[in-house]
Coordinates of C-alpha atoms in Angstrom, one line a residue:
X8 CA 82.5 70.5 124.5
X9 CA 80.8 69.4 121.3
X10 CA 77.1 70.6 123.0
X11 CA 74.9 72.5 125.2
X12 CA 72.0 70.9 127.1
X13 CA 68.8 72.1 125.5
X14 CA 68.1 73.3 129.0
X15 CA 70.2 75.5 130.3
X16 CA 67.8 76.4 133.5
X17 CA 70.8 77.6 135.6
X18 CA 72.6 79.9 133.0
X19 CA 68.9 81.4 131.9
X20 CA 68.7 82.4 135.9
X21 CA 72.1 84.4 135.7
X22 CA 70.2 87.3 135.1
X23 CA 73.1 89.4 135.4
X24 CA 75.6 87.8 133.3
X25 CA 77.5 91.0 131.4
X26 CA 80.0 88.0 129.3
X27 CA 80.1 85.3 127.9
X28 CA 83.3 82.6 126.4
X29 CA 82.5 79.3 125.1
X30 CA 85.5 79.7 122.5
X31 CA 87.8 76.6 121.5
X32 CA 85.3 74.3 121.9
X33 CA 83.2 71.7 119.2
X34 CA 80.1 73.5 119.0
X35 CA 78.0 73.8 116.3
X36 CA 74.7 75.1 118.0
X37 CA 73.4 76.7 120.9
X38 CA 70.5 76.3 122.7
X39 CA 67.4 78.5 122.9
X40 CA 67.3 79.4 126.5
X41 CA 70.5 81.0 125.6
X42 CA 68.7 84.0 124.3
X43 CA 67.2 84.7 127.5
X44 CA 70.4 86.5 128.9
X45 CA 68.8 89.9 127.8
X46 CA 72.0 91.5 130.0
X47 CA 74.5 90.0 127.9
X48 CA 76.7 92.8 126.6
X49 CA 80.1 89.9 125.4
X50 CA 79.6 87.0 123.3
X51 CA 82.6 85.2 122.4
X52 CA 82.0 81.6 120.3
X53 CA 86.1 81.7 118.1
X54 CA 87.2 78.7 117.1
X55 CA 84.1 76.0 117.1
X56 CA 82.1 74.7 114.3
X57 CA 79.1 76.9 114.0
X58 CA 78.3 76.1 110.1
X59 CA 74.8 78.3 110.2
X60 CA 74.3 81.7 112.6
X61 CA 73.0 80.6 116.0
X62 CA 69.6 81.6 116.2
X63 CA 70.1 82.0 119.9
X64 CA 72.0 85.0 119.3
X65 CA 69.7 86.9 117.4
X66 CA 67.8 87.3 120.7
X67 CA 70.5 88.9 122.8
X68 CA 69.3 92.3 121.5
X69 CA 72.1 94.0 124.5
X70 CA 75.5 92.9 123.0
X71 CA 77.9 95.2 122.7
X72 CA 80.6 92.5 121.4
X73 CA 80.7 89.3 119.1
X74 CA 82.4 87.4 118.0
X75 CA 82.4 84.1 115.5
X76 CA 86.1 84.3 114.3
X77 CA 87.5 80.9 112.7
X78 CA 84.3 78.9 112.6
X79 CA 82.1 77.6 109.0
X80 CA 79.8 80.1 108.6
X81 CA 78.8 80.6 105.0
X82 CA 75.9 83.1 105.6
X83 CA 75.0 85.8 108.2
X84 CA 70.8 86.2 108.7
X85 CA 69.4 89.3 107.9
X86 CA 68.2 89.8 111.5
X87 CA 72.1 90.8 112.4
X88 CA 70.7 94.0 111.9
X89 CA 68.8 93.8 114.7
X90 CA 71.2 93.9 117.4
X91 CA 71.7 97.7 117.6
X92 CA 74.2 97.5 120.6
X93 CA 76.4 96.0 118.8
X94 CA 80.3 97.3 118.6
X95 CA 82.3 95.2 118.2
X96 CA 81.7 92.0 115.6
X97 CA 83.7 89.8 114.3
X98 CA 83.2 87.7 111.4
X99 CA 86.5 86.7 110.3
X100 CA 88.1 83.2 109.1
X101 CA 84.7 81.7 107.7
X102 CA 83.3 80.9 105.0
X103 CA 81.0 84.1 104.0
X104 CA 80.8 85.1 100.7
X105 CA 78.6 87.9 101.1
X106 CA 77.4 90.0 104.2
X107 CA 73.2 91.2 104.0
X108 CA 72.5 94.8 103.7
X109 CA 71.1 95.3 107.1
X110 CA 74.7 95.4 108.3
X111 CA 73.9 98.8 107.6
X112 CA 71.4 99.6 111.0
X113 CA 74.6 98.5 113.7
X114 CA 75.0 102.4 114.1
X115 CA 76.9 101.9 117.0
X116 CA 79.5 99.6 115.9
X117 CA 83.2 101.3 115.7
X118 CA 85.2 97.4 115.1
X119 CA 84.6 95.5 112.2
X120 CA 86.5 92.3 110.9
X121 CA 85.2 90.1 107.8
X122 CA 89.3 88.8 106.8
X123 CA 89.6 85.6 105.3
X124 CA 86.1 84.7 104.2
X125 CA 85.3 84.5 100.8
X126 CA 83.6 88.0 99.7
X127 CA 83.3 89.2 96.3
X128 CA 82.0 92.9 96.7
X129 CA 81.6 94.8 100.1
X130 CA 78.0 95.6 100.9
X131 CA 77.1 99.8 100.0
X132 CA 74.8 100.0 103.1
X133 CA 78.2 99.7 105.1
X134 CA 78.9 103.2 104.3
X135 CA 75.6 103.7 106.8
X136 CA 77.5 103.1 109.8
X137 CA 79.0 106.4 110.2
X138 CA 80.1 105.6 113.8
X139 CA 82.4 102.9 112.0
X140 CA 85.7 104.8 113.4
X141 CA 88.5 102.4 114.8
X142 CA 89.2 99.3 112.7
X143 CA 88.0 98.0 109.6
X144 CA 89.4 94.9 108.2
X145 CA 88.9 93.1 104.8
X146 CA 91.6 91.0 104.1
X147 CA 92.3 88.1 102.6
X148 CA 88.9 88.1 100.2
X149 CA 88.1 87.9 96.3
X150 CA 87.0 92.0 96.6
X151 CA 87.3 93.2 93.3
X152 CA 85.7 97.3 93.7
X153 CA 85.2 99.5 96.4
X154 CA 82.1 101.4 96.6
X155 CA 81.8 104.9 96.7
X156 CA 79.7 104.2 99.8
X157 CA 82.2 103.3 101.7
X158 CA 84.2 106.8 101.3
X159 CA 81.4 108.1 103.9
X160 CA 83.2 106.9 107.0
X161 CA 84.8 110.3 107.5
X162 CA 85.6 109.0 111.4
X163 CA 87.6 105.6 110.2
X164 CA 90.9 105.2 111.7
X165 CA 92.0 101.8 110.0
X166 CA 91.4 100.6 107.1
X167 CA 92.6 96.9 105.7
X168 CA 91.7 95.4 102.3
X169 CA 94.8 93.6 101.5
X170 CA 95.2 90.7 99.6
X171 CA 92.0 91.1 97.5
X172 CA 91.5 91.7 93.9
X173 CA 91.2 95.7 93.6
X174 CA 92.2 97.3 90.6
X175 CA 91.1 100.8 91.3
X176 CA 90.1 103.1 94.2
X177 CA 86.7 105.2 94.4
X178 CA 87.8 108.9 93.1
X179 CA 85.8 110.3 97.1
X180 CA 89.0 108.2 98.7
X181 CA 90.1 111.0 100.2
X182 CA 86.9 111.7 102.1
X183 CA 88.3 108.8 104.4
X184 CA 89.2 112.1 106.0
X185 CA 90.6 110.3 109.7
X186 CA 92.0 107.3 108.2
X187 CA 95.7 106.8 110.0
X188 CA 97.0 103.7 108.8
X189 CA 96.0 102.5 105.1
X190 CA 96.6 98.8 103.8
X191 CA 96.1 97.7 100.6
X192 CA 99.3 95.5 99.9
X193 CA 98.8 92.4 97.3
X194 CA 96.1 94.3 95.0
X195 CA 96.0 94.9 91.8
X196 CA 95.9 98.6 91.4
X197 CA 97.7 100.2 88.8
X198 CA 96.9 103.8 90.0
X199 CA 96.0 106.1 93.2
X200 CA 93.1 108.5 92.9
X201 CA 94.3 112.3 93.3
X202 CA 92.1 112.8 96.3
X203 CA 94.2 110.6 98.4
X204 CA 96.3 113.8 99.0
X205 CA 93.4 114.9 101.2
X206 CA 94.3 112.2 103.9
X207 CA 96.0 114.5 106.0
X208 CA 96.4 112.3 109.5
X209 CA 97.5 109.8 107.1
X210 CA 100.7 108.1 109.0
X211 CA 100.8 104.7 107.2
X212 CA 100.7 103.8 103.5
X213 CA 101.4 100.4 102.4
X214 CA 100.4 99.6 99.1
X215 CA 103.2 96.9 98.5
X216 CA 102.6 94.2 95.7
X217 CA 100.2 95.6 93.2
X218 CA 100.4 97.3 89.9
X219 CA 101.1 100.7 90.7
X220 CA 103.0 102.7 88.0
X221 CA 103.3 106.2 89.6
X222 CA 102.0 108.4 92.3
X223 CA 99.8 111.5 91.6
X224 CA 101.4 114.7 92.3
X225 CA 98.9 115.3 95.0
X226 CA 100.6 112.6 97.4
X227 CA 102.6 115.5 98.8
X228 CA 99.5 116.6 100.5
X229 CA 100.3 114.0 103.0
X230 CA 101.9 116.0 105.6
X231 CA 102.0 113.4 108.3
X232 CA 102.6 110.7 106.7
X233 CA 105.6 108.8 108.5
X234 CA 106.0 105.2 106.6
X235 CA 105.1 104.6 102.9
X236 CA 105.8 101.2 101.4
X237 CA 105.8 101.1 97.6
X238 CA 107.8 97.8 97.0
X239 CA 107.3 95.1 94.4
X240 CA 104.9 97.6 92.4
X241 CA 105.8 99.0 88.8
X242 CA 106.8 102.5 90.1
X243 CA 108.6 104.9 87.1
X244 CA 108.7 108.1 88.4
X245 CA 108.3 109.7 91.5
X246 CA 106.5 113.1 91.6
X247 CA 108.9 116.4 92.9
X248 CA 105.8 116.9 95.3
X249 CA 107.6 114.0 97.3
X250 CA 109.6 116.7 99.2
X251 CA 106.1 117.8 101.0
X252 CA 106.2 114.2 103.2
X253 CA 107.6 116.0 105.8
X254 CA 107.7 113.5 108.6
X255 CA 108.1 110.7 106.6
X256 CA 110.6 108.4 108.4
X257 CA 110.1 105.1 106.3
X258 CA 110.2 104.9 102.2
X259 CA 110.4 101.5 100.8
X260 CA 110.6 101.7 96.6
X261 CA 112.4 98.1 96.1
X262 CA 111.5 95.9 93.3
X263 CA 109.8 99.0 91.1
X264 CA 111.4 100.3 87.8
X265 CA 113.0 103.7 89.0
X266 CA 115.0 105.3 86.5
X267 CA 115.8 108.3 89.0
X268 CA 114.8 110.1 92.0
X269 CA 114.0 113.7 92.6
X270 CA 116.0 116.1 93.8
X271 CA 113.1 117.1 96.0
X272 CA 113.8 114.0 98.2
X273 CA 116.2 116.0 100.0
X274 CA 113.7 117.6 102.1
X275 CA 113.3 115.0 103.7
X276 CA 114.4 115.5 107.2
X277 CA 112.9 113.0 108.9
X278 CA 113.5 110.3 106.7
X279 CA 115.8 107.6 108.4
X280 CA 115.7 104.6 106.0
X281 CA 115.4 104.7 101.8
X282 CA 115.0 101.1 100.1
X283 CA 116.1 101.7 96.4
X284 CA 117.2 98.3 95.9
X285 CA 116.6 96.3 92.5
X286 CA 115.7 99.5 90.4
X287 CA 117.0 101.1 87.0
X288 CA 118.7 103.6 88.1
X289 CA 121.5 104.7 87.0
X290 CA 122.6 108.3 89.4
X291 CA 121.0 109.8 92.5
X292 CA 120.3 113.1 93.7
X293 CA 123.4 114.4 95.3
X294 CA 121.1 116.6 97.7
X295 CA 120.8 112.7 99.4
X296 CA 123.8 114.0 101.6
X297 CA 121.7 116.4 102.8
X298 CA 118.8 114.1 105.0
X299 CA 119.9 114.5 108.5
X300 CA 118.9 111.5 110.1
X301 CA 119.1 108.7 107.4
X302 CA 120.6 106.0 109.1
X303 CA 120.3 103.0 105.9
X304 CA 120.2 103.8 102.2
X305 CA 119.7 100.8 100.6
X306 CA 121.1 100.8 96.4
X307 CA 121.8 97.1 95.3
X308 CA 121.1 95.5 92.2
X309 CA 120.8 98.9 90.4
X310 CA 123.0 100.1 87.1
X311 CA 124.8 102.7 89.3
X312 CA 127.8 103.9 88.8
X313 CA 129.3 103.8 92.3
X314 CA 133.6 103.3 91.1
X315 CA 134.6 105.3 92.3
X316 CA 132.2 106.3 95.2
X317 CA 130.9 109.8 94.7
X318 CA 131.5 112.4 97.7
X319 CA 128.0 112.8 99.0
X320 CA 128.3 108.7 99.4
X321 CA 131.3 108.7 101.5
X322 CA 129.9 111.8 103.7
X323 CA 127.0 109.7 104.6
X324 CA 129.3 107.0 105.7
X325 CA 131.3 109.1 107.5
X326 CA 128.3 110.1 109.5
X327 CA 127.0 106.7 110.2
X328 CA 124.5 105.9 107.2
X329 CA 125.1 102.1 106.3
X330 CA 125.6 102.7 102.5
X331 CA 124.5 99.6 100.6
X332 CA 125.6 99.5 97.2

């Protein structure tokens, strides 16, 4: 469809109407009347070729979900604050280079998704929606900070503000305190705040393809912590307080500029794969032998010298660990 009657008499008397799809279509409008449907909790318009906010939205006061993904939008009205309902609202795959402050009143909102528009900062009022606490997605933008604000959604499961421009983290990071999976891949930090070690139901890291140098000493703080992806950063040194990632089962350090690795990395018992691949180093940690269940150890392109094959190397063959050298 490439329009909607500017009547729409027998949709306006569907007084009851909870939701709403007119997605993959050619739309660029929608008619008055629409707002009308003061029941409407679902609004989905994805794929169409809305170039300016429907109006006809702003109305719908009730709605709980909506949803503009992959249209032409290059601005969002001020009135979005309006719709108080809301909890769900996607922006994403438009145009947007900026998001009004009154994003700040949708206290009920708990999804958010502005990927792959073209925003330069994140608003501060967003650190107002406290109930913010499931997803939160920012990728694929031209975001250069973080503000502080933002560290005040202490409920925030999911947080994703890859591909971006950030070069630094606010110092409060850790007062994300529920955050569970954290993406930040294809940055360009060069450090971590200390107060990340205060993430403790942390389970997911990955903070691939940036800058990154080191980790502070506090990362150990991140008990629950299961996968943490460090590849294609600038990674010297890794801190002895490594050993306190208890449950990590994951730890991806390829393409960095490791010289060597703790012996502390032996207290790793959950750990079942270890990427060392295209590093500087030159020995390992024979307390290696001593992780359990590592099933893949990973040590190619690195100056080792592995001729012959040191004992701990064979005993994790032995035991089934694919040995990559």
């Amino acid at each position: 469809m490439r329009s909607l009657p500017e009547a729409l008499p027998e949709i306006a008397r569907l007084e009851d109407l909870a939701a709403l799809d007119l997605s993959f279509n050619l739309l660029d409008d929608l008619p008055a009347d629409l707002g009308r449907l003061h029941r409407l909790t679902e609004l989905r318009l994805d794929s169409n070729q809305f170039s300016r906010f429907p109006d006809a939205v702003l109305g719908l006061t009730g709605l709980q979900v909506l949803s503009l993904y992959r249209n032409g939008l290059s601005n969002v009205p001020s009135g979005l604050g309006g719709l108080r309902e809301i909890r769900v609202l996607n922006l994403a795959g438009n145009r947007l280079s900026s998001v009004p402050a009154e994003i700040g009143a949708l206290s009920r909102l708990h999804t958010l998704d502005l990927g792959h528009n073209e925003l330069t900062d994140i608003p501060p009022s967003l650190g107002d929606v406290t109930g913010l606490s499931r997803y939160l997605y920012l990728s694929d933008n031209k975001i250069t900070s973080v503000p502080d604000s933002l560290c005040r959604l202490g409920h925030l499961r999911y947080l994703n503000i890859t591909d971006n421009r950030l070069t630094a983290l606010p110092e409060r990071f850790g007062d994300l305190a529920s955050l569970r999976e954290l993406r930040l891949y294809h940055n360009r930090l060069t450090g971590l705040p200390r107060s990340i070690g205060a993430l403790r139901e942390l389970r997911e890291a990955h903070l691939m393809g940036n800058r990154l140098t080191g980790l502070p000493e506090e990362i150990g703080g991140l008990a629950d912590l299961r996968e943490l992806r460090l590849m294609d950063n600038r990674v010297t040194a890794l801190p002895d307080t490594i050993g306190g990632l208890v449950r990590l089962t994951r730890l991806d350090l390829r393409n960095n500029e490791l010289r060597a690795v703790p012996d502390a990395i032996g207290r790793l018992d959950r750990l079942t794969h270890l990427d060392l691949r295209n590093n500087r180093l030159h020995e390992l940690p024979p307390t290696l032998a001593a992780l359990p269940r590592l099933e893949k150890l990973d040590l190619r392109w690195n100056p080792l010298a592995l001729d012959p094959l040191p004992a701990w190397v064979s005993s994790l063959e032995q035991r089934g660990c694919v040995v990559l050298t």
